[in-house]
Short mmCIF file of C-alpha atoms and ligand atoms in Angstrom, two decimals:
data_model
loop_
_atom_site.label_atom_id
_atom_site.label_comp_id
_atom_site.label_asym_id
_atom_site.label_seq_id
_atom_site.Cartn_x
_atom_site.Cartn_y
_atom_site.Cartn_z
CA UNK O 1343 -1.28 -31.87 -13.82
CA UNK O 1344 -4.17 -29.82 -15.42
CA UNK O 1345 -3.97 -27.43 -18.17
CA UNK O 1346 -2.04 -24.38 -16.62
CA UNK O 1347 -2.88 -20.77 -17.35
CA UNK O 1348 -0.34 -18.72 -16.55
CA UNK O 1349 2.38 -17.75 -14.19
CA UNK O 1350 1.95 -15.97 -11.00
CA UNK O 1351 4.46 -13.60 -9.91
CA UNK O 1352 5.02 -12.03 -6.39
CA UNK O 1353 7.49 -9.23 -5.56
CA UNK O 1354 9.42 -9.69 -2.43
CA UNK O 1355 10.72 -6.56 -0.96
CA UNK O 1356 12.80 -6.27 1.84
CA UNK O 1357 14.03 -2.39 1.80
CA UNK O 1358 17.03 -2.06 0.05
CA UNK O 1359 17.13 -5.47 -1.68
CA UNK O 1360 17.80 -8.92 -1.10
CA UNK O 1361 22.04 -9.15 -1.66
CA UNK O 1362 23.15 -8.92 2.07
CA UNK O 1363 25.28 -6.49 0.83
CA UNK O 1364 22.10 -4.77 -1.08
CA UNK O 1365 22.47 -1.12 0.68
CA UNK O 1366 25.93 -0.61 0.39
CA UNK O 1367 25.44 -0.72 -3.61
CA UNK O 1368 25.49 3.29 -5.07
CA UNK O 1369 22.03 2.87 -6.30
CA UNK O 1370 20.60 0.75 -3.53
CA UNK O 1371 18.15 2.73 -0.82
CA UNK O 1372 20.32 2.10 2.12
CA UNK O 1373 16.89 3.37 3.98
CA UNK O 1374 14.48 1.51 2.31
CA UNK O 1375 13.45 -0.45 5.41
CA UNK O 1376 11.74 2.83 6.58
CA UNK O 1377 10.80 5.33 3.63
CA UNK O 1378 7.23 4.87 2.75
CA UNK O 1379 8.21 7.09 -0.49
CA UNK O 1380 10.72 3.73 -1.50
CA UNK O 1381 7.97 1.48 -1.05
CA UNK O 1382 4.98 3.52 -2.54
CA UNK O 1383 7.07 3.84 -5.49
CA UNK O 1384 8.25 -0.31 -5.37
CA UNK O 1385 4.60 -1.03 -4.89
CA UNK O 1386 3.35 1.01 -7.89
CA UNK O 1387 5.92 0.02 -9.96
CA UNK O 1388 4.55 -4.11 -9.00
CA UNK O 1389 1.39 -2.93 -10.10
CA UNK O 1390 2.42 -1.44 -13.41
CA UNK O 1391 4.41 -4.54 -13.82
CA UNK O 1392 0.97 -6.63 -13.15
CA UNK O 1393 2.37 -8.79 -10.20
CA UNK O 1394 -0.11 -10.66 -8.51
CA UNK O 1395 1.36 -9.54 -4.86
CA UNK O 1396 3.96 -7.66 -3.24
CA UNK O 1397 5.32 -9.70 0.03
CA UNK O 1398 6.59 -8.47 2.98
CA UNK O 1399 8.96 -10.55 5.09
CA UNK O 1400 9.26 -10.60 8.74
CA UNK O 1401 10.70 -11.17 12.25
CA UNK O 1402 9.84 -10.18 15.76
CA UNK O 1403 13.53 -9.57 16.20
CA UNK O 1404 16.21 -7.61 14.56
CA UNK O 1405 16.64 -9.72 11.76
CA UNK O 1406 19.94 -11.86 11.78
CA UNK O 1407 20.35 -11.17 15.43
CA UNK O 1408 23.88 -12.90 16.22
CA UNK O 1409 26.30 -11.59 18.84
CA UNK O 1410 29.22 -11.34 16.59
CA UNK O 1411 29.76 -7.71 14.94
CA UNK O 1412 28.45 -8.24 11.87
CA UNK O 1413 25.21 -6.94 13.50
CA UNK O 1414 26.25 -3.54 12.63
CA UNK O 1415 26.82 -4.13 9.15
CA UNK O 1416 23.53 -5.37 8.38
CA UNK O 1417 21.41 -3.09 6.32
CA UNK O 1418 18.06 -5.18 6.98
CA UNK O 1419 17.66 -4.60 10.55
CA UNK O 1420 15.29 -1.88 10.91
CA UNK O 1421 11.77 -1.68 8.71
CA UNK O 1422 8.69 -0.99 9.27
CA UNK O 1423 5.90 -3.40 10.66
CA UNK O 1424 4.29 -5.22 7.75
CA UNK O 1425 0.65 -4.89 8.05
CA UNK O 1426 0.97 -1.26 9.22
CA UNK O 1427 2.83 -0.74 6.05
CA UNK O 1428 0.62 -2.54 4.06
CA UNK O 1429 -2.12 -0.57 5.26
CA UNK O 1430 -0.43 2.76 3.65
CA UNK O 1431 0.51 1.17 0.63
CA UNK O 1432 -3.34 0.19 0.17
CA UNK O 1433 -4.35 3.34 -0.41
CA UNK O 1434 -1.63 4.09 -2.62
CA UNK O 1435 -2.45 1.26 -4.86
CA UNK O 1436 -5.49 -0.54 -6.71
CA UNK O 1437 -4.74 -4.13 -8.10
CA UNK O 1438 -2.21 -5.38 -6.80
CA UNK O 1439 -2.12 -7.88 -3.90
CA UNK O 1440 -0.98 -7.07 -0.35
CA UNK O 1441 1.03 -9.96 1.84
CA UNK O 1442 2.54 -10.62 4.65
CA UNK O 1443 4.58 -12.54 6.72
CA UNK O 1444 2.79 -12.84 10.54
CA UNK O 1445 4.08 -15.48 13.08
CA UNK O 1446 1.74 -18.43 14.60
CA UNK O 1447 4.20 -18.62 17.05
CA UNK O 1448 4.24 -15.31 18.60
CA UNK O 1449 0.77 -13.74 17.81
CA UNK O 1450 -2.70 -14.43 18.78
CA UNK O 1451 -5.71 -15.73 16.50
CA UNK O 1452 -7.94 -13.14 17.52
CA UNK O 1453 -5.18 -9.98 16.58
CA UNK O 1454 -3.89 -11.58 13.50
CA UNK O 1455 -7.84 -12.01 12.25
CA UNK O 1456 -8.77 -8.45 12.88
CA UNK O 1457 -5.97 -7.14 11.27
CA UNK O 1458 -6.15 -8.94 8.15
CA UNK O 1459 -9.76 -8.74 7.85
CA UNK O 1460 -8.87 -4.90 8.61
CA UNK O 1461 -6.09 -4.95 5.57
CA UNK O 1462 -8.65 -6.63 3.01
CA UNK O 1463 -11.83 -4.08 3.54
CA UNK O 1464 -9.32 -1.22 2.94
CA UNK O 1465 -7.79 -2.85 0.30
CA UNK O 1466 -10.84 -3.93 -1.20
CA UNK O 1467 -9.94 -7.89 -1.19
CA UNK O 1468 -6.40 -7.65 -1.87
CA UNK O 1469 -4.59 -9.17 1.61
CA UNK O 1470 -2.52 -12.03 1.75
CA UNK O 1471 -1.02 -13.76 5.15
CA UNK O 1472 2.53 -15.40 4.93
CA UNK O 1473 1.77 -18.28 7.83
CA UNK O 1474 4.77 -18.81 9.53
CA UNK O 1475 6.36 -20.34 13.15
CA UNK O 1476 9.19 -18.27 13.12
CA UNK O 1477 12.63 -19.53 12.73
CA UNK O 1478 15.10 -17.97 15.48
CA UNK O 1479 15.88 -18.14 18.96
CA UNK O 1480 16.09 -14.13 18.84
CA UNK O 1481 12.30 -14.08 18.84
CA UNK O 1482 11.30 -16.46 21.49
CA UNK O 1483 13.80 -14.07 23.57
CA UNK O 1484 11.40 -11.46 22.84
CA UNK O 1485 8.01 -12.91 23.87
CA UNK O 1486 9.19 -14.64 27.72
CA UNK O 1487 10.75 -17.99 26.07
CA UNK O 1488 14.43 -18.37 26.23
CA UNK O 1489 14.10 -21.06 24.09
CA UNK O 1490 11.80 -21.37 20.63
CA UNK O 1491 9.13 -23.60 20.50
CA UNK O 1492 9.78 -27.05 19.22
CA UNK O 1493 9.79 -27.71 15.68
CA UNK O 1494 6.10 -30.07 15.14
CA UNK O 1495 5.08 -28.48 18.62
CA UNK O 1496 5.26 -25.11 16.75
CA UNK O 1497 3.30 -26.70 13.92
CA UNK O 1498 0.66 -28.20 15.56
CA UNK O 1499 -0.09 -24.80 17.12
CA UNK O 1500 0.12 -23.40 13.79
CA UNK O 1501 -2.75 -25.75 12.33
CA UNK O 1502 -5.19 -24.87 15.45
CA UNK O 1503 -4.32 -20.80 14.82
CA UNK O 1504 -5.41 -21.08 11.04
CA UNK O 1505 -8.67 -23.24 12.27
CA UNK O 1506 -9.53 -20.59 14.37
CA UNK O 1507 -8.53 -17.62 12.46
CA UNK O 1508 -10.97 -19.07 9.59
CA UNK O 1509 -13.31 -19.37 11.85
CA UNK O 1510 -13.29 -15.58 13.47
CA UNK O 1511 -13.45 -14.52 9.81
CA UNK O 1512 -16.85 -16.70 9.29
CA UNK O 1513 -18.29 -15.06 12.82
CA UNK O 1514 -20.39 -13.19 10.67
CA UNK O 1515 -21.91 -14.31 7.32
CA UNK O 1516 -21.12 -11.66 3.76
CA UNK O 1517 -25.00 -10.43 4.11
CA UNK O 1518 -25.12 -9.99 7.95
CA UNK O 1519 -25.37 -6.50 7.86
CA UNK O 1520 -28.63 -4.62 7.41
CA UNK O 1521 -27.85 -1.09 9.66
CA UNK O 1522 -31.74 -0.67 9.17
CA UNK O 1523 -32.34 2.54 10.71
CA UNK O 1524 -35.71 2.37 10.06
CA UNK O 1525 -36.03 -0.80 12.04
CA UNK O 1526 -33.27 -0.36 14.11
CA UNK O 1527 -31.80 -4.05 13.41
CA UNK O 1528 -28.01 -3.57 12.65
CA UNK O 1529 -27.49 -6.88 11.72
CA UNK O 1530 -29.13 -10.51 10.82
CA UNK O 1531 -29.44 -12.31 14.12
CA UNK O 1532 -29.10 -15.96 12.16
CA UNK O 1533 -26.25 -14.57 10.66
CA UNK O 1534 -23.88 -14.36 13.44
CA UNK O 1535 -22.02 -17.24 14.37
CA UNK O 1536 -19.92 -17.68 17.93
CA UNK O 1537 -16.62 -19.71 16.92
CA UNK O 1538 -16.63 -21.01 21.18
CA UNK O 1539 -13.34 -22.77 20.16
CA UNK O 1540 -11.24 -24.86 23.00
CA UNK O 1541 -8.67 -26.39 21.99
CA UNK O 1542 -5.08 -27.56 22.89
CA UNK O 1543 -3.56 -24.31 22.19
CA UNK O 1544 -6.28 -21.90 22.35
CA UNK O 1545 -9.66 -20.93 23.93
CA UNK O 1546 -11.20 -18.43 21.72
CA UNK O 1547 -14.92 -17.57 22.20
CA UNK O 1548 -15.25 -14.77 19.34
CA UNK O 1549 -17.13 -13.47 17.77
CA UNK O 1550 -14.72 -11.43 15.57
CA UNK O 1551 -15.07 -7.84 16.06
CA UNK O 1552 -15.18 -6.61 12.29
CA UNK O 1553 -17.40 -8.20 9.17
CA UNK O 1554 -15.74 -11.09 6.93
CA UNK O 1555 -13.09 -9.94 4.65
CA UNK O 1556 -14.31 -9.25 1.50
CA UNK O 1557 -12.29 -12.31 -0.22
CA UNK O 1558 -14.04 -14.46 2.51
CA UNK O 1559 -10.47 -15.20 3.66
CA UNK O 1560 -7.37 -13.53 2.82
CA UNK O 1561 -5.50 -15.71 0.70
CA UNK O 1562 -3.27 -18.05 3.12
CA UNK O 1563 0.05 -18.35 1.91
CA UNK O 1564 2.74 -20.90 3.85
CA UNK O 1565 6.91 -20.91 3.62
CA UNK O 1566 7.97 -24.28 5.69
CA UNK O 1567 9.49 -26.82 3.31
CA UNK O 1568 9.81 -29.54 5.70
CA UNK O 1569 8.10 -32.87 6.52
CA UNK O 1570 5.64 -30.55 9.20
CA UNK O 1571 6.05 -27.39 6.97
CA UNK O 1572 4.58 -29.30 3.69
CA UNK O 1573 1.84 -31.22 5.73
CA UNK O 1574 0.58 -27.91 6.85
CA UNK O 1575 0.90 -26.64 3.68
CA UNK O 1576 -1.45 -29.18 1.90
CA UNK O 1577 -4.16 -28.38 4.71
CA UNK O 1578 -3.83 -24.93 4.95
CA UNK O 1579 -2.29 -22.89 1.88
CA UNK O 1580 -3.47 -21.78 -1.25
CA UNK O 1581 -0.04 -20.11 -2.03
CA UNK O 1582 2.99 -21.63 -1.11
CA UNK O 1583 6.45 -19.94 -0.96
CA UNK O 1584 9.85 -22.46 -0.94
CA UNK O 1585 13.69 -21.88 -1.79
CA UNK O 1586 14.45 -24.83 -4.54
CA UNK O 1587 17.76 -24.64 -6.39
CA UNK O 1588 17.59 -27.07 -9.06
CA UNK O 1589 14.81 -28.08 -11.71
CA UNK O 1590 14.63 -31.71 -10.08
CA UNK O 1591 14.21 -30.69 -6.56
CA UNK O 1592 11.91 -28.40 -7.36
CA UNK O 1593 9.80 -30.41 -9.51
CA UNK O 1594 10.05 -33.24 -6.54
CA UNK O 1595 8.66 -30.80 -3.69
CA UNK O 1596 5.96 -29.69 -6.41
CA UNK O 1597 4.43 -33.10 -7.22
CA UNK O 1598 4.91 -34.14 -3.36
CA UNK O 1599 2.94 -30.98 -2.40
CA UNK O 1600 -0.04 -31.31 -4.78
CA UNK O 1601 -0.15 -34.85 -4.07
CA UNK O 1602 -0.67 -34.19 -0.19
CA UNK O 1603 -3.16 -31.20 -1.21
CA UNK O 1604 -5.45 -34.02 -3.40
CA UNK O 1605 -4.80 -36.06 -0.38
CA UNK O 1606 -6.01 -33.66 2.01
CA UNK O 1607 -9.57 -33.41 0.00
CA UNK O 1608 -8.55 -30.31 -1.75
CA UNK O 1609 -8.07 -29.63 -5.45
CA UNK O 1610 -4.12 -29.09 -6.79
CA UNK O 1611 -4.93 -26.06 -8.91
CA UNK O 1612 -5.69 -23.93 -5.79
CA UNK O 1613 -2.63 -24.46 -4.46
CA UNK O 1614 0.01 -22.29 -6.43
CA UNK O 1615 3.71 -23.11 -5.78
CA UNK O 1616 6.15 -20.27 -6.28
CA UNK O 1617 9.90 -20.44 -5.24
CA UNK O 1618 11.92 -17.77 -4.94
CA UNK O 1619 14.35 -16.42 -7.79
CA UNK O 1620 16.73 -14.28 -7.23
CA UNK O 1621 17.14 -11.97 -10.88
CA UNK O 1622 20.49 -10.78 -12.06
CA UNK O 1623 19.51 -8.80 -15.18
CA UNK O 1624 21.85 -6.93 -17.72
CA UNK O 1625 21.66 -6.05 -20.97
CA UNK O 1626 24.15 -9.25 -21.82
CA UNK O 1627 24.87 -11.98 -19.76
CA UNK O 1628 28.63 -10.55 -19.22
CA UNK O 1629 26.68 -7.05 -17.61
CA UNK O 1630 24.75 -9.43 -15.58
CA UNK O 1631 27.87 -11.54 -14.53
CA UNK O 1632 29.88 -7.98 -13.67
CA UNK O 1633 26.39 -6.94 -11.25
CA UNK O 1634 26.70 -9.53 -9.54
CA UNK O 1635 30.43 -9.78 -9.01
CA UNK O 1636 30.10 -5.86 -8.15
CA UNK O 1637 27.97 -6.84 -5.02
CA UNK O 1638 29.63 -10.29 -4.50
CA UNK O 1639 32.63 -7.61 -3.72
CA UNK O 1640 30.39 -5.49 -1.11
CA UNK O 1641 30.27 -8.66 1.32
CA UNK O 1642 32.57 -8.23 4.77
CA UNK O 1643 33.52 -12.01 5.74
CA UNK O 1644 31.56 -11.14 9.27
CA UNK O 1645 28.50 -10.86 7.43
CA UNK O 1646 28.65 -13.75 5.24
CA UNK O 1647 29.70 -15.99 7.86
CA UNK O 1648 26.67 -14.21 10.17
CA UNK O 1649 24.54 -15.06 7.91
CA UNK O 1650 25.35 -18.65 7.21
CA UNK O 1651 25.75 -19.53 10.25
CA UNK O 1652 22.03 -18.09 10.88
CA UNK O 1653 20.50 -20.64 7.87
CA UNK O 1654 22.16 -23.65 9.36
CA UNK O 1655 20.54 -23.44 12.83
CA UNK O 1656 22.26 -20.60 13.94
CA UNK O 1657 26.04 -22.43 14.55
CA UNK O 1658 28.03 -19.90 15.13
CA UNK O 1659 31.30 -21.10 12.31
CA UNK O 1660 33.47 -18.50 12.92
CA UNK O 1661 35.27 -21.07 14.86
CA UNK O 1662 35.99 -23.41 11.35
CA UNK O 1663 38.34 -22.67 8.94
CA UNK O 1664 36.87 -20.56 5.93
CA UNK O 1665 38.28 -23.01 3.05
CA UNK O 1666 37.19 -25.88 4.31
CA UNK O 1667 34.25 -27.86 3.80
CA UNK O 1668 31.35 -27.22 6.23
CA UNK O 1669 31.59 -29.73 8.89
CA UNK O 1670 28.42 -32.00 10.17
CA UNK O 1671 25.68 -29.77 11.69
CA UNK O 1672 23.58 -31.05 14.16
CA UNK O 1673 19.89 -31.19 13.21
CA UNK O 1674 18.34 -28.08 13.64
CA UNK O 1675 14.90 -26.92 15.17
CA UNK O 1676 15.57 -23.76 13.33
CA UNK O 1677 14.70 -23.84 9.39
CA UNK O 1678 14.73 -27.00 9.14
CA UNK O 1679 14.49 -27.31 5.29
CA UNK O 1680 16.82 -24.32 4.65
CA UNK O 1681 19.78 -26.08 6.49
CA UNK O 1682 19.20 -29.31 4.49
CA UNK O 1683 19.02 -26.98 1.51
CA UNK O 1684 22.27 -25.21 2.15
CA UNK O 1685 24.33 -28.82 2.99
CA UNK O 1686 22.89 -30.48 -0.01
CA UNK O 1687 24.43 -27.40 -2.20
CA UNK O 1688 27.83 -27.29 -0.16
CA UNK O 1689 27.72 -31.27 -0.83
CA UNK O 1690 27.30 -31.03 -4.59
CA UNK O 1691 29.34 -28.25 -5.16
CA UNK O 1692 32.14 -29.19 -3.01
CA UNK O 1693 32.46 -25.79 -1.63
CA UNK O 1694 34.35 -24.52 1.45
CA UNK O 1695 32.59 -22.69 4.01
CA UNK O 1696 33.64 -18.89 2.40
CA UNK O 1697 32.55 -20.31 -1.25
CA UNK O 1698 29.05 -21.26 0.76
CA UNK O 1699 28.57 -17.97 2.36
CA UNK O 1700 29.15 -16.44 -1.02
CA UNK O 1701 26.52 -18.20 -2.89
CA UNK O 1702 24.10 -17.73 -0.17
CA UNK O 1703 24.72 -14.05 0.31
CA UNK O 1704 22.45 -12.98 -2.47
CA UNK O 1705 19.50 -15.45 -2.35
CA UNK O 1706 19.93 -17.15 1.33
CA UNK O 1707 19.63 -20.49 -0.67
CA UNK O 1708 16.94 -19.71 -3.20
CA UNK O 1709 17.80 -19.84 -6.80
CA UNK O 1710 20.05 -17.22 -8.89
CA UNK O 1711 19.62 -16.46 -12.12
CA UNK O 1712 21.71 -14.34 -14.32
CA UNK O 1713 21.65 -12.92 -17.77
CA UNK O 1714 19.38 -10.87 -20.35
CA UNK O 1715 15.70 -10.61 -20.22
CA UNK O 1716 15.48 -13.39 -22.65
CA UNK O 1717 17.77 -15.94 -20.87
CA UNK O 1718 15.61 -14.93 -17.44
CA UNK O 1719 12.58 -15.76 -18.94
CA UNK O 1720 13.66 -18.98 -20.80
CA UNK O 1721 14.80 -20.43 -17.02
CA UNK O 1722 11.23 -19.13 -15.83
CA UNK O 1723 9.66 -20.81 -18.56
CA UNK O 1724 11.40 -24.19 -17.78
CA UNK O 1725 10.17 -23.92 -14.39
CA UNK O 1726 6.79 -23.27 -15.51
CA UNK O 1727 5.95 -25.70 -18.00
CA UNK O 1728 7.68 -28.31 -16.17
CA UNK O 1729 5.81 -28.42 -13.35
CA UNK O 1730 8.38 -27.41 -11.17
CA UNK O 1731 6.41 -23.76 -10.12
CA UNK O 1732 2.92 -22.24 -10.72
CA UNK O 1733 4.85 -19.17 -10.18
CA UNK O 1734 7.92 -17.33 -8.87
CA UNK O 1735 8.63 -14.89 -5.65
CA UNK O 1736 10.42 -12.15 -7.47
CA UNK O 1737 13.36 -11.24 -4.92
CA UNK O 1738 15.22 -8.07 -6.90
CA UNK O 1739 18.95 -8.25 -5.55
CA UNK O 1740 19.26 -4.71 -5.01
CA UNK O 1741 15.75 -2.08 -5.18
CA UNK O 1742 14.84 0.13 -6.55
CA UNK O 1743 17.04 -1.07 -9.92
CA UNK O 1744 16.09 -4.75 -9.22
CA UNK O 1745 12.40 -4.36 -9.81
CA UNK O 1746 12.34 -1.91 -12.59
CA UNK O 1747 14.70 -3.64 -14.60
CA UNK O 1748 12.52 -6.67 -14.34
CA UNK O 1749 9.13 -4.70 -15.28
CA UNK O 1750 10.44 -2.91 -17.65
CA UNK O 1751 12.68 -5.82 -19.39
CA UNK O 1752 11.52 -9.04 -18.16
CA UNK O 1753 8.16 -8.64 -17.56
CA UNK O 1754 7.10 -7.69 -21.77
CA UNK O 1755 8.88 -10.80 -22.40
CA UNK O 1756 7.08 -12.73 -20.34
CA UNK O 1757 3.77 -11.48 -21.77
CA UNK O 1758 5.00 -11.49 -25.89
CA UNK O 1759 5.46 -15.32 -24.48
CA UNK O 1760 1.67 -15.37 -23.39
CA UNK O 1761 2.98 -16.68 -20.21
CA UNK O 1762 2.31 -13.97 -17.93
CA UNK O 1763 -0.95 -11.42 -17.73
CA UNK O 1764 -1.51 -8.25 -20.17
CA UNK O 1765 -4.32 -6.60 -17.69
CA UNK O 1766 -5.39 -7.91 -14.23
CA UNK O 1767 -8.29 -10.67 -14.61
CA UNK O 1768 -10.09 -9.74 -11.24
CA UNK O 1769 -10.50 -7.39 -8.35
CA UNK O 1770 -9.09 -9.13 -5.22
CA UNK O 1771 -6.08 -11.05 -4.76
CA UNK O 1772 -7.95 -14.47 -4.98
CA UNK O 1773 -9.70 -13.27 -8.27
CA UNK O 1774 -5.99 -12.75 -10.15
CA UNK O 1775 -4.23 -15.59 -8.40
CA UNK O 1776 -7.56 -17.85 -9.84
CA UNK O 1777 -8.37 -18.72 -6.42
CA UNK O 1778 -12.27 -19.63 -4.98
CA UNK O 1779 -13.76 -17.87 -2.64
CA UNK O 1780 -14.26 -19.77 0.53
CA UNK O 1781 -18.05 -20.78 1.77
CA UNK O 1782 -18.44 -20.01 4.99
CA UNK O 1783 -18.07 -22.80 7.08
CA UNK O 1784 -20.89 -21.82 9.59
CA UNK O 1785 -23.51 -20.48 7.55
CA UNK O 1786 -22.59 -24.00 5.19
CA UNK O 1787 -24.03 -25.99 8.09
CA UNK O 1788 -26.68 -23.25 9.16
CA UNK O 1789 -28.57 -23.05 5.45
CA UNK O 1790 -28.68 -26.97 5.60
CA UNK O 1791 -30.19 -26.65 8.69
CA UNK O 1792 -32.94 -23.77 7.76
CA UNK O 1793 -33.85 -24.20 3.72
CA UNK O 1794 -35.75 -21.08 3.85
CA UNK O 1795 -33.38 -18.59 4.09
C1 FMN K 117 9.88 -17.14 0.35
C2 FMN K 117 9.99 -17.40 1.82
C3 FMN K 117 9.66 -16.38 2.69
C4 FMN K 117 9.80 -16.57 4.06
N1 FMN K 117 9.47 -15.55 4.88
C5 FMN K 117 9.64 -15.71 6.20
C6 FMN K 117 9.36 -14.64 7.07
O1 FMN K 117 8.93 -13.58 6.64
N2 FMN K 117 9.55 -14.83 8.40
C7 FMN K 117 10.00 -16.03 8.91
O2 FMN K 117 10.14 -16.15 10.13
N3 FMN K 117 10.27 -17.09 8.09
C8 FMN K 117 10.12 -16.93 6.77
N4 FMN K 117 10.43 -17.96 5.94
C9 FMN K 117 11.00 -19.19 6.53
C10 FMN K 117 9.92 -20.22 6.76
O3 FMN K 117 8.92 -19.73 7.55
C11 FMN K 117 10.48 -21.45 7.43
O4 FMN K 117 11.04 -21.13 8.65
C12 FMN K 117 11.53 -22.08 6.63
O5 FMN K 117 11.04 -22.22 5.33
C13 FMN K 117 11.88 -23.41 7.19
O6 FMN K 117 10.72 -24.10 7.40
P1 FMN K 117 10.77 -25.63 7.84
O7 FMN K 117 11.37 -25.66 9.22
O8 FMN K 117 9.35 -26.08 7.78
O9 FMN K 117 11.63 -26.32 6.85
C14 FMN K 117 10.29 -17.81 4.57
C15 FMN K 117 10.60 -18.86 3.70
C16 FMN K 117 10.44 -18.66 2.33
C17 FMN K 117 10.76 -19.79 1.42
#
């Protein structure tokens, strides 16, 4: 692969942490889902930190929905609606990039492209969308399905949303607007252009409602790992989230993806690939071991279970026997890539179901790392320069400690390296994550047509 810069970093903030067990720690904000105080201080602390984003996660359900009582031990349930959020925190902030998880599955084109293209004039080019098909049966219960939308069904809606999301954001060229009072002409006829899209899934005349985003496009950022999720991804994403847990597999989904990406006519150095890591810092690796063991202790069996049972397709396993292996799942139309993830680890572990739901309860299957700022970076590095990431999605185990122990300790290591940014390179989120600007694919065809303008 080409000669590669640096790292990217995003910071993945669910309220009070990732750990499942994250708000009952003494320092965690067991309210961090909804105080805008938590996150305005999160986000500045990202941008003092020089992260390329902060990334929102989310559901159009209470997150982990299951029946059993766990429910009322989770301390992610209730947060605020990303892009509203995001909107807030733009004003509060300058550099730093803005994403988002929204659904393809249970939104429509013409919404989701207003409110992005919203999100990146007030931000000033800084929104990112998290393109996802959602995952659980708890949302399709929400929007008049009682089941969710099959898997490549899901997928191939997915791929027509993005076409015609793009092409609401190119209604209307960068120049269009002249607001000539003198003249009276608000805007350049030739430069509006009607999308008129029918397709399988959609019938979307436009034009959009609002002028293209300052980036062009907000960056387009993807999370499905499998066979549908990665095809996607190499037609669609310039940023691509994924859980990995060891330096082979993650190195094997890396040079699958960029191969697919040159495949798909596009270049592999504008497609960054960033799996999550989940940080255990401490001063020495035995303070990072007891910080971990001290929420590993916070985790009621309900919850664990709840939330294994919700990676591997939502089988409910309260039925099996806690120290015993995990028995055969059926395949899943669920996260698909997250239940082979989560076998594969039980497999070459050998671990019984309670020794699973432990070493998912942090990370929910992406990588843990423990030890001093030093030993983090050195297993970022490896990553890195072994083409196994372009980048990581920073998921602090419990906030606010999680972040500011890793700008304040990992993050100067990281840059004495030369591996990570010392100042910001560019203005919008595409600028700093060395990203081009997309043409617009109307006005493309339209100056080939009329030379003159
Ligand atoms: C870092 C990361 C963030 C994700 N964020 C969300 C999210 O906010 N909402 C969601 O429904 N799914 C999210 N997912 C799950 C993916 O959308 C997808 O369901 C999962 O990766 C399985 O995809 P697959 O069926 O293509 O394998 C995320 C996945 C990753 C790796």
């Amino acid at each position: 692969m080409g000669e590669k810069k640096q790292l990217k970093l995003g910071a993945f903030l669910p309220g009070p942490g990732h750990h499942v067990a994250a708000w009952r720690h003494p320092n965690a904000q067991a309210d961090g889902g909804l105080n805008f105080q938590h996150y305005q201080r999160l986000a500045q602390t990202a941008e003092r930190g020089k992260f390329d984003m902060i990334f929102l996660a989310d559901n159009v359900a209470v997150w982990g929905w299951s029946e059993t009582e766990a429910l009322n031990r989770l301390g992610q349930i209730a947060h605020f609606e990303p892009l509203t959020l995001l909107s807030a925190l733009s004003v509060v902030t300058q550099r730093i990039g803005l994403a988002a998880t929204v659904s393809t599955t249970y939104n429509e084109p013409y919404h989701l492209a207003r409110k992005f293209a919203s999100l990146d004039h007030l931000s000033g080019g800084r929104a990112g969308w998290n393109l996802v098909t959602s995952a659980t049966e708890a949302e399709a219960k929400n929007f008049n399905q009682e089941k969710h939308m099959e898997h490549t069904t899901r997928y191939g809606r997915a791929k027509e949303f993005v076409d015609v999301v793009t092409s609401l954001w190119d209604s209307w060229e960068d120049s269009a607007f002249l607001r000539d009072k003198e003249l009276g002409i608000y805007f350049h006829p030739d430069k509006l252009h009607i999308p008129n899209h029918k397709g399988e899934h959609f019938s979307v005349r436009g034009p959009l409602n609002i002028a293209r985003p300052p980036q062009g496009y907000p960056v387009i950022i993807q999370a499905g790992s499998s066979e549908d999720g990665k095809h996607l991804a190499a037609q669609t994403a310039e940023v691509i989230f994924t859980a990995q847990q060891t330096l082979e597999e993650a190195q094997a989904f890396y040079s699958d993806v960029k191969e697919r990406v040159v495949k798909s006519g596009r270049r592999a150095e504008h497609v960054k690939i960033m799996p999550g890591v989940f940080p255990v810092i401490g001063k020495t690796e035995q303070e990072a071991k007891e910080k971990y063991d001290q929420l590993q202790e916070l985790i009621h069996p309900t919850v664990g279970l709840a939330l294994l049972s919700g990676l591997v397709g939502g089988v409910d396993l309260s039925s099996y026997p806690l120290d015993e292996p995990l028995p055969n799942l059926p395949e899943t139309n669920l996260h698909k890539s997250r239940l082979k993830l989560v076998a594969d680890l039980a497999q070459r572990e050998n671990l019984t179901i309670r020794q699973l739901y432990l070493a998912i309860a942090g990370a929910r299957g992406h990588r843990t790392i423990l030890g001093t700022a030093q030993q983090i970076a050195d297993q970022l590095s490896e990553w890195f320069v072994n083409d196994g990431a372009d980048g990581f999605n920073i998921m602090p185990p419990y906030l606010p400690d999680g972040l500011d122990e890793f700008v304040e300790l990992v993050i100067p290591e990281l840059q004495r390296r030369g591996l990570f940014r010392t100042e910001y390179e560019g203005q919008t989120l595409r600028e700093n994550l060395g990203l081009p600007r997309p043409e617009n694919k109307f006005s493309k065809v339209a100056h080939e047509e009329r030379p003159y303008m």
